[in-house]
Amino acid sequence: MSGIAIYEQDQLMHALLQEWLCSAGYRVQDGPGAATNVDLAIVSICSPKHAGVHLLQEVQAAHPKTPLIALSGQFRGGLSSAGSTAQSLGVAQVIAKPLTRDALLGAVHAMIGPPN
């Protein structure tokens, strides 16, 4: 397994995501310094309609064949994880913030399976 790249500017949220993923057995890399061959990229976006689109495009360019999960406080709770919002953003899944450990790990497991 190559690992999971996390693109999260908030240091506390980044640390929390890393803790949850590592404690579950996944290998985590910091997004901007991540290798190009990661298994999954998790991208936190502030504004899905504006600046967030540019960040997603940059991450997609850096990891062209890698599935992406977008996180945002702008997504409403109960949003379909792989529905029209995910499709319009060009990502595999979306998760609304605040999120739970189970929601994150469930999405990651669904995308890339259990950690090796």
XYZ file of C-alpha atoms in Angstrom:
116
model
C 0.000 0.000 0.000
C 1.330 3.399 -0.963
C -0.721 5.336 1.531
C -3.247 8.106 1.857
C -2.446 11.749 1.134
C -4.173 14.300 3.358
C -4.686 17.844 2.076
C -5.943 19.716 5.137
C -4.748 23.205 6.044
C -6.095 23.208 9.587
C -3.296 21.601 11.617
C -5.584 20.259 14.342
C -7.943 18.648 11.819
C -4.962 17.276 9.888
C -3.607 15.723 13.082
C -7.004 14.236 13.909
C -7.450 12.711 10.442
C -3.912 11.339 10.586
C -4.514 9.866 14.057
C -7.744 8.170 12.998
C -6.214 6.719 9.837
C -2.936 5.613 11.423
C -4.668 4.022 14.406
C -6.755 2.022 11.925
C -3.542 0.810 10.269
C -3.376 3.059 7.193
C -0.179 4.810 6.133
C -0.598 8.578 5.838
C 1.368 11.172 3.908
C 1.105 14.953 4.043
C -0.695 16.002 0.854
C 1.731 18.557 -0.612
C 4.696 16.274 0.108
C 2.952 13.038 -0.879
C 4.325 10.652 -3.433
C 2.430 10.645 -6.718
C 1.411 6.999 -6.331
C -0.868 7.138 -3.292
C -3.944 4.929 -3.019
C -6.296 7.732 -1.971
C -6.271 11.496 -1.443
C -8.433 13.237 1.151
C -8.934 16.918 0.383
C -10.509 19.454 2.712
C -12.094 22.334 0.851
C -13.436 25.531 2.383
C -15.599 26.627 -0.520
C -16.702 23.817 -2.843
C -17.977 26.311 -5.429
C -14.977 28.626 -5.612
C -11.443 28.170 -4.267
C -12.084 24.524 -3.420
C -12.487 23.646 -7.077
C -8.994 24.971 -7.821
C -7.488 22.922 -4.995
C -9.282 19.801 -6.221
C -7.939 20.407 -9.724
C -4.399 20.753 -8.364
C -4.708 17.526 -6.364
C -6.215 15.704 -9.350
C -3.305 16.890 -11.491
C -0.802 15.690 -8.863
C -2.591 12.323 -8.493
C -4.375 11.747 -11.821
C -5.491 8.145 -11.260
C -6.090 8.405 -7.527
C -9.598 8.472 -6.062
C -10.387 11.561 -4.005
C -12.590 12.159 -0.985
C -13.605 15.799 -0.454
C -14.343 17.093 3.068
C -16.095 20.379 3.740
C -18.080 22.192 6.360
C -20.106 23.589 3.457
C -21.590 20.173 2.645
C -24.883 19.551 4.402
C -25.281 16.608 6.742
C -26.934 13.584 5.176
C -25.490 14.404 1.753
C -25.154 11.322 -0.440
C -21.457 10.486 -0.309
C -21.179 9.496 -3.970
C -24.101 11.545 -5.311
C -24.402 14.538 -7.583
C -22.192 16.802 -5.457
C -19.327 14.317 -5.661
C -19.866 13.920 -9.391
C -19.936 17.668 -10.027
C -16.672 18.095 -8.100
C -15.048 15.144 -9.869
C -14.388 13.200 -6.669
C -15.351 9.702 -5.616
C -17.002 10.723 -2.335
C -17.851 13.750 -0.220
C -18.094 13.903 3.558
C -19.625 16.769 5.520
C -17.720 18.309 8.431
C -17.946 17.834 11.287
C -17.305 14.198 10.583
C -16.968 11.135 12.736
C -14.164 8.624 12.850
C -16.582 5.940 11.650
C -17.677 8.050 8.671
C -14.076 8.661 7.624
C -12.913 5.084 8.077
C -16.046 3.732 6.413
C -15.426 5.887 3.341
C -11.731 4.997 3.200
C -12.469 1.286 3.604
C -15.098 1.457 0.846
C -12.615 3.161 -1.476
C -9.397 1.216 -0.920
C -10.256 -1.645 1.408
C -8.690 -2.529 4.740
C -5.111 -1.539 5.544
C -2.403 -4.053 4.721
